[in-house]
Amino acid sequence: MAEHRTMQRSALLDAARSLLSEGGTEALTFPALAERTGLARSSVYEYFRSRAAVVEELCAVDFPVWAAEVEAAMETADTAERKIEAYVRQQLALVGDRRHRAVVAISAGELDPGAREKIRAAHGGLIAMVVEALSELGHREPRLTAMLLQGIVDAAVRRIELGAAEDPDAITQAAVSMALRGVGSTVS
């Protein structure tokens, strides 16, 4: 019985990822979850008391996996500069992943304070990874620089998600260039 419940909970989370990646937070409703999983709507309430609870669980499950993939990419880099490049590239490489799309949708949506706090904590973990590399490069304010760097990554993610005119590889390369050399390197 416990295994069956775990499978249903997992199916609900997977359906939630799909709904979020397809239509953002507005698409994540209990009737839609019930329809996607073949469960009765009342059954969905047995697993999650609210939409916010679904979002919190997704954050708890998906953010650490996503952050671990970024961290693993950074750990293979042998210099501070390559670590920063890996930080940018790996986040952008994950854009097509449904877990990532769900995370982006969650971040952009209206959330209760508990879910927002979980997202902040997970993002804080990502930021902490790059602060160390920026410190190695001699930045006087590595935390501020890390926050601004994440802004570049977030803007590139949105650009790729929107299906912008530029190829995703070109967007990634521009983001890496800005991260490593600032805007001065793009001026001819």
mmCIF file with all atom_site columns, N, CA, C and O in Angstrom, residues 138-171:
data_model
loop_
_atom_site.group_PDB
_atom_site.id
_atom_site.type_symbol
_atom_site.label_atom_id
_atom_site.label_alt_id
_atom_site.label_comp_id
_atom_site.label_asym_id
_atom_site.label_entity_id
_atom_site.label_seq_id
_atom_site.pdbx_PDB_ins_code
_atom_site.Cartn_x
_atom_site.Cartn_y
_atom_site.Cartn_z
_atom_site.occupancy
_atom_site.B_iso_or_equiv
_atom_site.pdbx_formal_charge
_atom_site.auth_seq_id
_atom_site.auth_comp_id
_atom_site.auth_asym_id
_atom_site.auth_atom_id
_atom_site.pdbx_PDB_model_num
ATOM 1   N N  . GLY A 1 138 ? 39.256 37.437 -7.126  1.00 0.00 ? 138 GLY A N  1
ATOM 2   C CA . GLY A 1 138 ? 39.621 38.712 -6.519  1.00 0.00 ? 138 GLY A CA 1
ATOM 3   C C  . GLY A 1 138 ? 38.522 39.757 -6.497  1.00 0.00 ? 138 GLY A C  1
ATOM 4   O O  . GLY A 1 138 ? 38.795 40.939 -6.299  1.00 0.00 ? 138 GLY A O  1
ATOM 5   N N  . HIS A 1 139 ? 37.256 39.346 -6.693  1.00 0.00 ? 139 HIS A N  1
ATOM 6   C CA . HIS A 1 139 ? 36.159 40.323 -6.621  1.00 0.00 ? 139 HIS A CA 1
ATOM 7   C C  . HIS A 1 139 ? 36.035 40.848 -5.205  1.00 0.00 ? 139 HIS A C  1
ATOM 8   O O  . HIS A 1 139 ? 36.047 40.084 -4.243  1.00 0.00 ? 139 HIS A O  1
ATOM 9   N N  . ARG A 1 140 ? 35.928 42.179 -5.082  1.00 0.00 ? 140 ARG A N  1
ATOM 10  C CA . ARG A 1 140 ? 35.802 42.797 -3.753  1.00 0.00 ? 140 ARG A CA 1
ATOM 11  C C  . ARG A 1 140 ? 34.440 42.501 -3.133  1.00 0.00 ? 140 ARG A C  1
ATOM 12  O O  . ARG A 1 140 ? 34.307 42.441 -1.926  1.00 0.00 ? 140 ARG A O  1
ATOM 13  N N  . GLU A 1 141 ? 33.403 42.371 -3.975  1.00 0.00 ? 141 GLU A N  1
ATOM 14  C CA . GLU A 1 141 ? 32.056 42.084 -3.472  1.00 0.00 ? 141 GLU A CA 1
ATOM 15  C C  . GLU A 1 141 ? 31.516 40.843 -4.175  1.00 0.00 ? 141 GLU A C  1
ATOM 16  O O  . GLU A 1 141 ? 30.615 40.936 -5.011  1.00 0.00 ? 141 GLU A O  1
ATOM 17  N N  . PRO A 1 142 ? 32.058 39.676 -3.839  1.00 0.00 ? 142 PRO A N  1
ATOM 18  C CA . PRO A 1 142 ? 31.680 38.461 -4.570  1.00 0.00 ? 142 PRO A CA 1
ATOM 19  C C  . PRO A 1 142 ? 30.197 38.100 -4.457  1.00 0.00 ? 142 PRO A C  1
ATOM 20  O O  . PRO A 1 142 ? 29.611 37.602 -5.406  1.00 0.00 ? 142 PRO A O  1
ATOM 21  N N  . ARG A 1 143 ? 29.571 38.381 -3.322  1.00 0.00 ? 143 ARG A N  1
ATOM 22  C CA . ARG A 1 143 ? 28.148 38.035 -3.177  1.00 0.00 ? 143 ARG A CA 1
ATOM 23  C C  . ARG A 1 143 ? 27.289 38.895 -4.098  1.00 0.00 ? 143 ARG A C  1
ATOM 24  O O  . ARG A 1 143 ? 26.399 38.383 -4.779  1.00 0.00 ? 143 ARG A O  1
ATOM 25  N N  . LEU A 1 144 ? 27.555 40.198 -4.119  1.00 0.00 ? 144 LEU A N  1
ATOM 26  C CA . LEU A 1 144 ? 26.814 41.090 -5.014  1.00 0.00 ? 144 LEU A CA 1
ATOM 27  C C  . LEU A 1 144 ? 27.045 40.670 -6.468  1.00 0.00 ? 144 LEU A C  1
ATOM 28  O O  . LEU A 1 144 ? 26.100 40.580 -7.261  1.00 0.00 ? 144 LEU A O  1
ATOM 29  N N  . THR A 1 145 ? 28.296 40.395 -6.815  1.00 0.00 ? 145 THR A N  1
ATOM 30  C CA . THR A 1 145 ? 28.626 39.990 -8.181  1.00 0.00 ? 145 THR A CA 1
ATOM 31  C C  . THR A 1 145 ? 27.901 38.692 -8.538  1.00 0.00 ? 145 THR A C  1
ATOM 32  O O  . THR A 1 145 ? 27.382 38.546 -9.646  1.00 0.00 ? 145 THR A O  1
ATOM 33  N N  . ALA A 1 146 ? 27.828 37.761 -7.575  1.00 0.00 ? 146 ALA A N  1
ATOM 34  C CA . ALA A 1 146 ? 27.127 36.493 -7.808  1.00 0.00 ? 146 ALA A CA 1
ATOM 35  C C  . ALA A 1 146 ? 25.644 36.723 -8.074  1.00 0.00 ? 146 ALA A C  1
ATOM 36  O O  . ALA A 1 146 ? 25.059 36.087 -8.958  1.00 0.00 ? 146 ALA A O  1
ATOM 37  N N  . MET A 1 147 ? 25.032 37.629 -7.326  1.00 0.00 ? 147 MET A N  1
ATOM 38  C CA . MET A 1 147 ? 23.607 37.932 -7.527  1.00 0.00 ? 147 MET A CA 1
ATOM 39  C C  . MET A 1 147 ? 23.384 38.530 -8.925  1.00 0.00 ? 147 MET A C  1
ATOM 40  O O  . MET A 1 147 ? 22.431 38.177 -9.609  1.00 0.00 ? 147 MET A O  1
ATOM 41  N N  . LEU A 1 148 ? 24.279 39.427 -9.339  1.00 0.00 ? 148 LEU A N  1
ATOM 42  C CA . LEU A 1 148 ? 24.157 40.030 -10.666 1.00 0.00 ? 148 LEU A CA 1
ATOM 43  C C  . LEU A 1 148 ? 24.401 38.992 -11.758 1.00 0.00 ? 148 LEU A C  1
ATOM 44  O O  . LEU A 1 148 ? 23.718 38.982 -12.792 1.00 0.00 ? 148 LEU A O  1
ATOM 45  N N  . LEU A 1 149 ? 25.358 38.104 -11.522 1.00 0.00 ? 149 LEU A N  1
ATOM 46  C CA . LEU A 1 149 ? 25.629 37.018 -12.465 1.00 0.00 ? 149 LEU A CA 1
ATOM 47  C C  . LEU A 1 149 ? 24.391 36.136 -12.624 1.00 0.00 ? 149 LEU A C  1
ATOM 48  O O  . LEU A 1 149 ? 24.019 35.761 -13.739 1.00 0.00 ? 149 LEU A O  1
ATOM 49  N N  . GLN A 1 150 ? 23.716 35.831 -11.502 1.00 0.00 ? 150 GLN A N  1
ATOM 50  C CA . GLN A 1 150 ? 22.500 35.027 -11.593 1.00 0.00 ? 150 GLN A CA 1
ATOM 51  C C  . GLN A 1 150 ? 21.430 35.762 -12.389 1.00 0.00 ? 150 GLN A C  1
ATOM 52  O O  . GLN A 1 150 ? 20.641 35.147 -13.099 1.00 0.00 ? 150 GLN A O  1
ATOM 53  N N  . GLY A 1 151 ? 21.429 37.086 -12.312 1.00 0.00 ? 151 GLY A N  1
ATOM 54  C CA . GLY A 1 151 ? 20.498 37.885 -13.118 1.00 0.00 ? 151 GLY A CA 1
ATOM 55  C C  . GLY A 1 151 ? 20.741 37.686 -14.608 1.00 0.00 ? 151 GLY A C  1
ATOM 56  O O  . GLY A 1 151 ? 19.795 37.592 -15.396 1.00 0.00 ? 151 GLY A O  1
ATOM 57  N N  . ILE A 1 152 ? 22.013 37.608 -15.000 1.00 0.00 ? 152 ILE A N  1
ATOM 58  C CA . ILE A 1 152 ? 22.358 37.338 -16.401 1.00 0.00 ? 152 ILE A CA 1
ATOM 59  C C  . ILE A 1 152 ? 21.848 35.957 -16.795 1.00 0.00 ? 152 ILE A C  1
ATOM 60  O O  . ILE A 1 152 ? 21.234 35.776 -17.855 1.00 0.00 ? 152 ILE A O  1
ATOM 61  N N  . VAL A 1 153 ? 22.072 34.975 -15.924 1.00 0.00 ? 153 VAL A N  1
ATOM 62  C CA . VAL A 1 153 ? 21.611 33.602 -16.198 1.00 0.00 ? 153 VAL A CA 1
ATOM 63  C C  . VAL A 1 153 ? 20.086 33.577 -16.321 1.00 0.00 ? 153 VAL A C  1
ATOM 64  O O  . VAL A 1 153 ? 19.539 32.999 -17.264 1.00 0.00 ? 153 VAL A O  1
ATOM 65  N N  . ASP A 1 154 ? 19.400 34.223 -15.383 1.00 0.00 ? 154 ASP A N  1
ATOM 66  C CA . ASP A 1 154 ? 17.933 34.234 -15.411 1.00 0.00 ? 154 ASP A CA 1
ATOM 67  C C  . ASP A 1 154 ? 17.404 34.887 -16.689 1.00 0.00 ? 154 ASP A C  1
ATOM 68  O O  . ASP A 1 154 ? 16.434 34.407 -17.286 1.00 0.00 ? 154 ASP A O  1
ATOM 69  N N  . ALA A 1 155 ? 18.045 35.975 -17.121 1.00 0.00 ? 155 ALA A N  1
ATOM 70  C CA . ALA A 1 155 ? 17.629 36.647 -18.359 1.00 0.00 ? 155 ALA A CA 1
ATOM 71  C C  . ALA A 1 155 ? 17.861 35.729 -19.563 1.00 0.00 ? 155 ALA A C  1
ATOM 72  O O  . ALA A 1 155 ? 17.017 35.658 -20.471 1.00 0.00 ? 155 ALA A O  1
ATOM 73  N N  . ALA A 1 156 ? 18.976 35.013 -19.570 1.00 0.00 ? 156 ALA A N  1
ATOM 74  C CA . ALA A 1 156 ? 19.264 34.084 -20.671 1.00 0.00 ? 156 ALA A CA 1
ATOM 75  C C  . ALA A 1 156 ? 18.269 32.925 -20.667 1.00 0.00 ? 156 ALA A C  1
ATOM 76  O O  . ALA A 1 156 ? 17.800 32.495 -21.731 1.00 0.00 ? 156 ALA A O  1
ATOM 77  N N  . VAL A 1 157 ? 17.916 32.433 -19.479 1.00 0.00 ? 157 VAL A N  1
ATOM 78  C CA . VAL A 1 157 ? 16.909 31.366 -19.361 1.00 0.00 ? 157 VAL A CA 1
ATOM 79  C C  . VAL A 1 157 ? 15.597 31.836 -19.982 1.00 0.00 ? 157 VAL A C  1
ATOM 80  O O  . VAL A 1 157 ? 14.996 31.129 -20.796 1.00 0.00 ? 157 VAL A O  1
ATOM 81  N N  . ARG A 1 158 ? 15.148 33.037 -19.594 1.00 0.00 ? 158 ARG A N  1
ATOM 82  C CA . ARG A 1 158 ? 13.884 33.567 -20.136 1.00 0.00 ? 158 ARG A CA 1
ATOM 83  C C  . ARG A 1 158 ? 13.957 33.703 -21.650 1.00 0.00 ? 158 ARG A C  1
ATOM 84  O O  . ARG A 1 158 ? 13.012 33.383 -22.355 1.00 0.00 ? 158 ARG A O  1
ATOM 85  N N  . ARG A 1 159 ? 15.094 34.160 -22.164 1.00 0.00 ? 159 ARG A N  1
ATOM 86  C CA . ARG A 1 159 ? 15.278 34.345 -23.613 1.00 0.00 ? 159 ARG A CA 1
ATOM 87  C C  . ARG A 1 159 ? 15.154 33.001 -24.336 1.00 0.00 ? 159 ARG A C  1
ATOM 88  O O  . ARG A 1 159 ? 14.496 32.895 -25.362 1.00 0.00 ? 159 ARG A O  1
ATOM 89  N N  . ILE A 1 160 ? 15.777 31.965 -23.781 1.00 0.00 ? 160 ILE A N  1
ATOM 90  C CA . ILE A 1 160 ? 15.699 30.631 -24.389 1.00 0.00 ? 160 ILE A CA 1
ATOM 91  C C  . ILE A 1 160 ? 14.271 30.094 -24.278 1.00 0.00 ? 160 ILE A C  1
ATOM 92  O O  . ILE A 1 160 ? 13.722 29.568 -25.243 1.00 0.00 ? 160 ILE A O  1
ATOM 93  N N  . GLU A 1 161 ? 13.668 30.259 -23.105 1.00 0.00 ? 161 GLU A N  1
ATOM 94  C CA . GLU A 1 161 ? 12.296 29.770 -22.876 1.00 0.00 ? 161 GLU A CA 1
ATOM 95  C C  . GLU A 1 161 ? 11.301 30.403 -23.842 1.00 0.00 ? 161 GLU A C  1
ATOM 96  O O  . GLU A 1 161 ? 10.361 29.764 -24.279 1.00 0.00 ? 161 GLU A O  1
ATOM 97  N N  . LEU A 1 162 ? 11.510 31.681 -24.145 1.00 0.00 ? 162 LEU A N  1
ATOM 98  C CA . LEU A 1 162 ? 10.598 32.394 -25.041 1.00 0.00 ? 162 LEU A CA 1
ATOM 99  C C  . LEU A 1 162 ? 10.745 31.965 -26.494 1.00 0.00 ? 162 LEU A C  1
ATOM 100 O O  . LEU A 1 162 ? 9.962  32.368 -27.335 1.00 0.00 ? 162 LEU A O  1
ATOM 101 N N  . GLY A 1 163 ? 11.794 31.167 -26.780 1.00 0.00 ? 163 GLY A N  1
ATOM 102 C CA . GLY A 1 163 ? 12.043 30.785 -28.167 1.00 0.00 ? 163 GLY A CA 1
ATOM 103 C C  . GLY A 1 163 ? 12.484 32.002 -28.968 1.00 0.00 ? 163 GLY A C  1
ATOM 104 O O  . GLY A 1 163 ? 12.006 32.246 -30.074 1.00 0.00 ? 163 GLY A O  1
ATOM 105 N N  . ALA A 1 164 ? 13.392 32.784 -28.385 1.00 0.00 ? 164 ALA A N  1
ATOM 106 C CA . ALA A 1 164 ? 13.884 34.013 -29.018 1.00 0.00 ? 164 ALA A CA 1
ATOM 107 C C  . ALA A 1 164 ? 14.498 33.710 -30.382 1.00 0.00 ? 164 ALA A C  1
ATOM 108 O O  . ALA A 1 164 ? 14.810 32.566 -30.706 1.00 0.00 ? 164 ALA A O  1
ATOM 109 N N  . ALA A 1 165 ? 14.674 34.766 -31.163 1.00 0.00 ? 165 ALA A N  1
ATOM 110 C CA . ALA A 1 165 ? 15.209 34.625 -32.519 1.00 0.00 ? 165 ALA A CA 1
ATOM 111 C C  . ALA A 1 165 ? 16.602 33.992 -32.520 1.00 0.00 ? 165 ALA A C  1
ATOM 112 O O  . ALA A 1 165 ? 16.953 33.252 -33.424 1.00 0.00 ? 165 ALA A O  1
ATOM 113 N N  . GLU A 1 166 ? 17.381 34.296 -31.484 1.00 0.00 ? 166 GLU A N  1
ATOM 114 C CA . GLU A 1 166 ? 18.735 33.749 -31.420 1.00 0.00 ? 166 GLU A CA 1
ATOM 115 C C  . GLU A 1 166 ? 18.697 32.270 -31.067 1.00 0.00 ? 166 GLU A C  1
ATOM 116 O O  . GLU A 1 166 ? 17.838 31.820 -30.327 1.00 0.00 ? 166 GLU A O  1
ATOM 117 N N  . ASP A 1 167 ? 19.676 31.557 -31.588 1.00 0.00 ? 167 ASP A N  1
ATOM 118 C CA . ASP A 1 167 ? 19.850 30.151 -31.265 1.00 0.00 ? 167 ASP A CA 1
ATOM 119 C C  . ASP A 1 167 ? 20.215 30.034 -29.779 1.00 0.00 ? 167 ASP A C  1
ATOM 120 O O  . ASP A 1 167 ? 20.965 30.872 -29.267 1.00 0.00 ? 167 ASP A O  1
ATOM 121 N N  . PRO A 1 168 ? 19.713 29.008 -29.056 1.00 0.00 ? 168 PRO A N  1
ATOM 122 C CA . PRO A 1 168 ? 20.067 28.856 -27.640 1.00 0.00 ? 168 PRO A CA 1
ATOM 123 C C  . PRO A 1 168 ? 21.584 28.823 -27.397 1.00 0.00 ? 168 PRO A C  1
ATOM 124 O O  . PRO A 1 168 ? 22.054 29.337 -26.380 1.00 0.00 ? 168 PRO A O  1
ATOM 125 N N  . ASP A 1 169 ? 22.344 28.250 -28.324 1.00 0.00 ? 169 ASP A N  1
ATOM 126 C CA . ASP A 1 169 ? 23.804 28.231 -28.167 1.00 0.00 ? 169 ASP A CA 1
ATOM 127 C C  . ASP A 1 169 ? 24.381 29.644 -28.207 1.00 0.00 ? 169 ASP A C  1
ATOM 128 O O  . ASP A 1 169 ? 25.321 29.957 -27.484 1.00 0.00 ? 169 ASP A O  1
ATOM 129 N N  . ALA A 1 170 ? 23.813 30.492 -29.064 1.00 0.00 ? 170 ALA A N  1
ATOM 130 C CA . ALA A 1 170 ? 24.275 31.884 -29.155 1.00 0.00 ? 170 ALA A CA 1
ATOM 131 C C  . ALA A 1 170 ? 23.931 32.642 -27.870 1.00 0.00 ? 170 ALA A C  1
ATOM 132 O O  . ALA A 1 170 ? 24.736 33.445 -27.376 1.00 0.00 ? 170 ALA A O  1
ATOM 133 N N  . ILE A 1 171 ? 22.755 32.374 -27.312 1.00 0.00 ? 171 ILE A N  1
ATOM 134 C CA . ILE A 1 171 ? 22.351 33.001 -26.052 1.00 0.00 ? 171 ILE A CA 1
ATOM 135 C C  . ILE A 1 171 ? 23.292 32.550 -24.932 1.00 0.00 ? 171 ILE A C  1
ATOM 136 O O  . ILE A 1 171 ? 23.766 33.367 -24.136 1.00 0.00 ? 171 ILE A O  1
#
